[in-house]
Amino acid sequence: LASRLRTLHLQGNGLSGQIPESLSDLTNLTELLLQDNELTGNIPTSLGMLTNLNMLLLSYNPISGPIPQEFRWLKRLSKLFLHGTQLT
């Protein structure tokens, strides 16, 4: 079932902790919406393996660190929202 998942919308759910590395297992994911939560730490570099992703919304989370260089592999990514974070 998880391998067929295309959209994951979890915005505004009060999620906390780090973004799980295991999200990279959802290889057919096209939309990952995690904005407006309490997610912390760095963006996992493994998200760069989600090559079908066209929308990634991480805004309004206290995540920090650099934007992973692996995001250069996200050729289909057309919407990347990172405002309201502490990314460098």
Short mmCIF file of N, CA and C in Angstrom, two decimals:
data_model
loop_
_atom_site.label_atom_id
_atom_site.label_comp_id
_atom_site.label_asym_id
_atom_site.label_seq_id
_atom_site.Cartn_x
_atom_site.Cartn_y
_atom_site.Cartn_z
N LEU A 1 0.82 -1.20 0.00
CA LEU A 1 0.00 0.00 0.00
C LEU A 1 0.86 1.26 0.00
N ALA A 2 1.87 1.31 0.87
CA ALA A 2 2.72 2.49 0.96
C ALA A 2 3.45 2.76 -0.35
N SER A 3 3.78 1.71 -1.08
CA SER A 3 4.52 1.90 -2.33
C SER A 3 3.66 2.56 -3.40
N ARG A 4 2.34 2.53 -3.25
CA ARG A 4 1.45 3.16 -4.22
C ARG A 4 1.00 4.55 -3.80
N LEU A 5 1.35 4.96 -2.60
CA LEU A 5 0.94 6.27 -2.08
C LEU A 5 1.51 7.39 -2.93
N ARG A 6 0.64 8.30 -3.37
CA ARG A 6 1.08 9.41 -4.22
C ARG A 6 1.04 10.75 -3.50
N THR A 7 0.12 10.93 -2.58
CA THR A 7 0.03 12.19 -1.85
C THR A 7 0.00 11.93 -0.36
N LEU A 8 0.72 12.77 0.38
CA LEU A 8 0.74 12.70 1.84
C LEU A 8 0.59 14.11 2.36
N HIS A 9 -0.60 14.43 2.85
CA HIS A 9 -0.93 15.77 3.35
C HIS A 9 -1.09 15.69 4.86
N LEU A 10 -0.12 16.20 5.58
CA LEU A 10 -0.13 16.16 7.05
C LEU A 10 0.06 17.55 7.64
N GLN A 11 -0.32 18.58 6.90
CA GLN A 11 -0.14 19.94 7.37
C GLN A 11 -1.04 20.25 8.55
N GLY A 12 -0.48 21.04 9.50
CA GLY A 12 -1.24 21.52 10.64
C GLY A 12 -1.72 20.44 11.59
N ASN A 13 -0.96 19.38 11.74
CA ASN A 13 -1.35 18.27 12.61
C ASN A 13 -0.60 18.22 13.93
N GLY A 14 0.21 19.23 14.22
CA GLY A 14 0.96 19.24 15.47
C GLY A 14 2.06 18.20 15.53
N LEU A 15 2.55 17.76 14.37
CA LEU A 15 3.63 16.77 14.34
C LEU A 15 4.90 17.40 14.89
N SER A 16 5.67 16.62 15.63
CA SER A 16 6.92 17.12 16.20
C SER A 16 8.02 16.09 15.99
N GLY A 17 9.24 16.51 16.23
CA GLY A 17 10.40 15.65 16.02
C GLY A 17 10.98 15.87 14.64
N GLN A 18 11.87 14.99 14.25
CA GLN A 18 12.55 15.13 12.97
C GLN A 18 11.72 14.53 11.84
N ILE A 19 11.95 15.02 10.64
CA ILE A 19 11.31 14.44 9.46
C ILE A 19 11.90 13.05 9.27
N PRO A 20 11.07 12.01 9.21
CA PRO A 20 11.60 10.64 9.13
C PRO A 20 12.32 10.36 7.82
N GLU A 21 13.49 9.76 7.92
CA GLU A 21 14.25 9.32 6.74
C GLU A 21 13.43 8.32 5.93
N SER A 22 12.58 7.56 6.60
CA SER A 22 11.80 6.50 5.94
C SER A 22 10.80 7.04 4.92
N LEU A 23 10.54 8.35 4.91
CA LEU A 23 9.66 8.91 3.88
C LEU A 23 10.21 8.65 2.49
N SER A 24 11.52 8.47 2.39
CA SER A 24 12.13 8.20 1.08
C SER A 24 11.72 6.85 0.52
N ASP A 25 11.10 6.00 1.35
CA ASP A 25 10.60 4.71 0.88
C ASP A 25 9.33 4.87 0.04
N LEU A 26 8.70 6.04 0.12
CA LEU A 26 7.46 6.30 -0.61
C LEU A 26 7.80 6.82 -2.00
N THR A 27 8.34 5.96 -2.83
CA THR A 27 8.96 6.35 -4.09
C THR A 27 7.99 6.92 -5.13
N ASN A 28 6.70 6.66 -5.01
CA ASN A 28 5.72 7.20 -5.95
C ASN A 28 5.11 8.51 -5.49
N LEU A 29 5.60 9.03 -4.37
CA LEU A 29 5.04 10.25 -3.80
C LEU A 29 5.22 11.43 -4.75
N THR A 30 4.12 12.16 -5.02
CA THR A 30 4.19 13.36 -5.84
C THR A 30 3.96 14.62 -5.00
N GLU A 31 3.27 14.49 -3.88
CA GLU A 31 3.01 15.63 -3.01
C GLU A 31 3.30 15.25 -1.56
N LEU A 32 4.15 16.05 -0.92
CA LEU A 32 4.46 15.87 0.50
C LEU A 32 4.25 17.22 1.18
N LEU A 33 3.17 17.31 1.94
CA LEU A 33 2.79 18.56 2.59
C LEU A 33 2.90 18.39 4.10
N LEU A 34 3.93 19.02 4.66
CA LEU A 34 4.20 18.91 6.10
C LEU A 34 4.23 20.27 6.77
N GLN A 35 3.74 21.30 6.11
CA GLN A 35 3.83 22.65 6.65
C GLN A 35 2.97 22.82 7.90
N ASP A 36 3.34 23.84 8.68
CA ASP A 36 2.59 24.24 9.87
C ASP A 36 2.52 23.12 10.92
N ASN A 37 3.68 22.58 11.25
CA ASN A 37 3.83 21.60 12.32
C ASN A 37 4.96 22.06 13.23
N GLU A 38 5.52 21.17 14.00
CA GLU A 38 6.64 21.48 14.89
C GLU A 38 7.83 20.58 14.57
N LEU A 39 8.06 20.34 13.30
CA LEU A 39 9.16 19.48 12.88
C LEU A 39 10.50 20.20 13.05
N THR A 40 11.49 19.48 13.56
CA THR A 40 12.79 20.07 13.90
C THR A 40 13.92 19.33 13.18
N GLY A 41 15.12 19.84 13.36
CA GLY A 41 16.30 19.20 12.79
C GLY A 41 16.47 19.56 11.33
N ASN A 42 17.34 18.82 10.67
CA ASN A 42 17.64 19.04 9.26
C ASN A 42 16.64 18.33 8.36
N ILE A 43 16.54 18.79 7.12
CA ILE A 43 15.77 18.07 6.12
C ILE A 43 16.60 16.84 5.74
N PRO A 44 16.03 15.65 5.80
CA PRO A 44 16.80 14.45 5.44
C PRO A 44 17.25 14.49 3.98
N THR A 45 18.50 14.18 3.75
CA THR A 45 19.02 14.15 2.39
C THR A 45 18.30 13.09 1.56
N SER A 46 17.78 12.06 2.22
CA SER A 46 17.10 10.97 1.52
C SER A 46 15.85 11.44 0.78
N LEU A 47 15.29 12.62 1.13
CA LEU A 47 14.13 13.12 0.40
C LEU A 47 14.50 13.42 -1.05
N GLY A 48 15.78 13.57 -1.33
CA GLY A 48 16.24 13.76 -2.69
C GLY A 48 16.02 12.55 -3.57
N MET A 49 15.69 11.41 -2.96
CA MET A 49 15.41 10.19 -3.72
C MET A 49 13.96 10.12 -4.18
N LEU A 50 13.14 11.07 -3.76
CA LEU A 50 11.72 11.08 -4.15
C LEU A 50 11.59 11.78 -5.50
N THR A 51 12.07 11.13 -6.54
CA THR A 51 12.20 11.75 -7.85
C THR A 51 10.87 12.04 -8.54
N ASN A 52 9.77 11.51 -8.04
CA ASN A 52 8.45 11.81 -8.60
C ASN A 52 7.81 13.02 -7.92
N LEU A 53 8.46 13.55 -6.92
CA LEU A 53 7.89 14.65 -6.13
C LEU A 53 7.77 15.92 -6.96
N ASN A 54 6.57 16.51 -6.97
CA ASN A 54 6.41 17.80 -7.65
C ASN A 54 6.01 18.91 -6.69
N MET A 55 5.63 18.54 -5.46
CA MET A 55 5.27 19.56 -4.47
C MET A 55 5.79 19.13 -3.10
N LEU A 56 6.61 20.02 -2.49
CA LEU A 56 7.15 19.78 -1.16
C LEU A 56 6.96 21.05 -0.34
N LEU A 57 6.10 20.97 0.66
CA LEU A 57 5.79 22.13 1.50
C LEU A 57 6.23 21.85 2.93
N LEU A 58 7.24 22.59 3.38
CA LEU A 58 7.80 22.43 4.73
C LEU A 58 7.71 23.72 5.53
N SER A 59 7.02 24.71 5.04
CA SER A 59 6.93 26.03 5.68
C SER A 59 6.39 25.93 7.10
N TYR A 60 6.78 26.92 7.89
CA TYR A 60 6.30 27.08 9.27
C TYR A 60 6.57 25.86 10.14
N ASN A 61 7.80 25.39 10.07
CA ASN A 61 8.35 24.38 10.96
C ASN A 61 9.70 24.91 11.43
N PRO A 62 10.10 24.62 12.66
CA PRO A 62 11.41 25.09 13.13
C PRO A 62 12.57 24.21 12.64
N ILE A 63 12.50 23.74 11.39
CA ILE A 63 13.60 22.96 10.83
C ILE A 63 14.77 23.91 10.56
N SER A 64 15.97 23.35 10.55
CA SER A 64 17.17 24.18 10.40
C SER A 64 18.19 23.46 9.55
N GLY A 65 19.32 24.12 9.33
CA GLY A 65 20.39 23.54 8.54
C GLY A 65 20.26 23.91 7.08
N PRO A 66 21.08 23.30 6.24
CA PRO A 66 21.07 23.63 4.81
C PRO A 66 19.96 22.89 4.05
N ILE A 67 19.63 23.42 2.89
CA ILE A 67 18.75 22.69 1.97
C ILE A 67 19.64 21.61 1.33
N PRO A 68 19.22 20.36 1.39
CA PRO A 68 20.09 19.28 0.89
C PRO A 68 20.45 19.44 -0.58
N GLN A 69 21.71 19.23 -0.90
CA GLN A 69 22.16 19.28 -2.29
C GLN A 69 21.48 18.20 -3.12
N GLU A 70 21.03 17.15 -2.47
CA GLU A 70 20.35 16.05 -3.16
C GLU A 70 19.04 16.49 -3.81
N PHE A 71 18.54 17.66 -3.44
CA PHE A 71 17.32 18.18 -4.05
C PHE A 71 17.53 18.48 -5.54
N ARG A 72 18.76 18.53 -5.98
CA ARG A 72 19.02 18.76 -7.41
C ARG A 72 18.50 17.59 -8.25
N TRP A 73 18.25 16.45 -7.62
CA TRP A 73 17.72 15.29 -8.33
C TRP A 73 16.20 15.36 -8.49
N LEU A 74 15.57 16.32 -7.86
CA LEU A 74 14.11 16.44 -7.91
C LEU A 74 13.71 17.24 -9.15
N LYS A 75 13.87 16.66 -10.29
CA LYS A 75 13.64 17.33 -11.57
C LYS A 75 12.18 17.71 -11.79
N ARG A 76 11.26 17.00 -11.16
CA ARG A 76 9.83 17.29 -11.33
C ARG A 76 9.29 18.27 -10.31
N LEU A 77 10.13 18.66 -9.36
CA LEU A 77 9.68 19.55 -8.30
C LEU A 77 9.34 20.92 -8.86
N SER A 78 8.09 21.33 -8.70
CA SER A 78 7.67 22.64 -9.20
C SER A 78 7.26 23.58 -8.08
N LYS A 79 6.96 23.04 -6.89
CA LYS A 79 6.60 23.87 -5.75
C LYS A 79 7.39 23.42 -4.53
N LEU A 80 8.22 24.33 -4.03
CA LEU A 80 9.03 24.09 -2.83
C LEU A 80 8.85 25.29 -1.93
N PHE A 81 8.12 25.12 -0.85
CA PHE A 81 7.84 26.20 0.09
C PHE A 81 8.60 25.96 1.38
N LEU A 82 9.48 26.88 1.72
CA LEU A 82 10.34 26.75 2.90
C LEU A 82 10.27 27.98 3.81
N HIS A 83 9.36 28.91 3.54
CA HIS A 83 9.31 30.12 4.35
C HIS A 83 8.85 29.79 5.78
N GLY A 84 9.26 30.63 6.72
CA GLY A 84 8.92 30.40 8.12
C GLY A 84 9.72 29.28 8.75
N THR A 85 10.91 28.99 8.19
CA THR A 85 11.80 27.98 8.77
C THR A 85 13.10 28.66 9.18
N GLN A 86 14.03 27.89 9.69
CA GLN A 86 15.34 28.41 10.08
C GLN A 86 16.43 27.83 9.19
N LEU A 87 16.09 27.51 7.95
CA LEU A 87 17.06 26.93 7.02
C LEU A 87 18.08 27.97 6.61
N THR A 88 19.29 27.49 6.33
CA THR A 88 20.37 28.39 5.93
C THR A 88 20.72 28.18 4.47
#
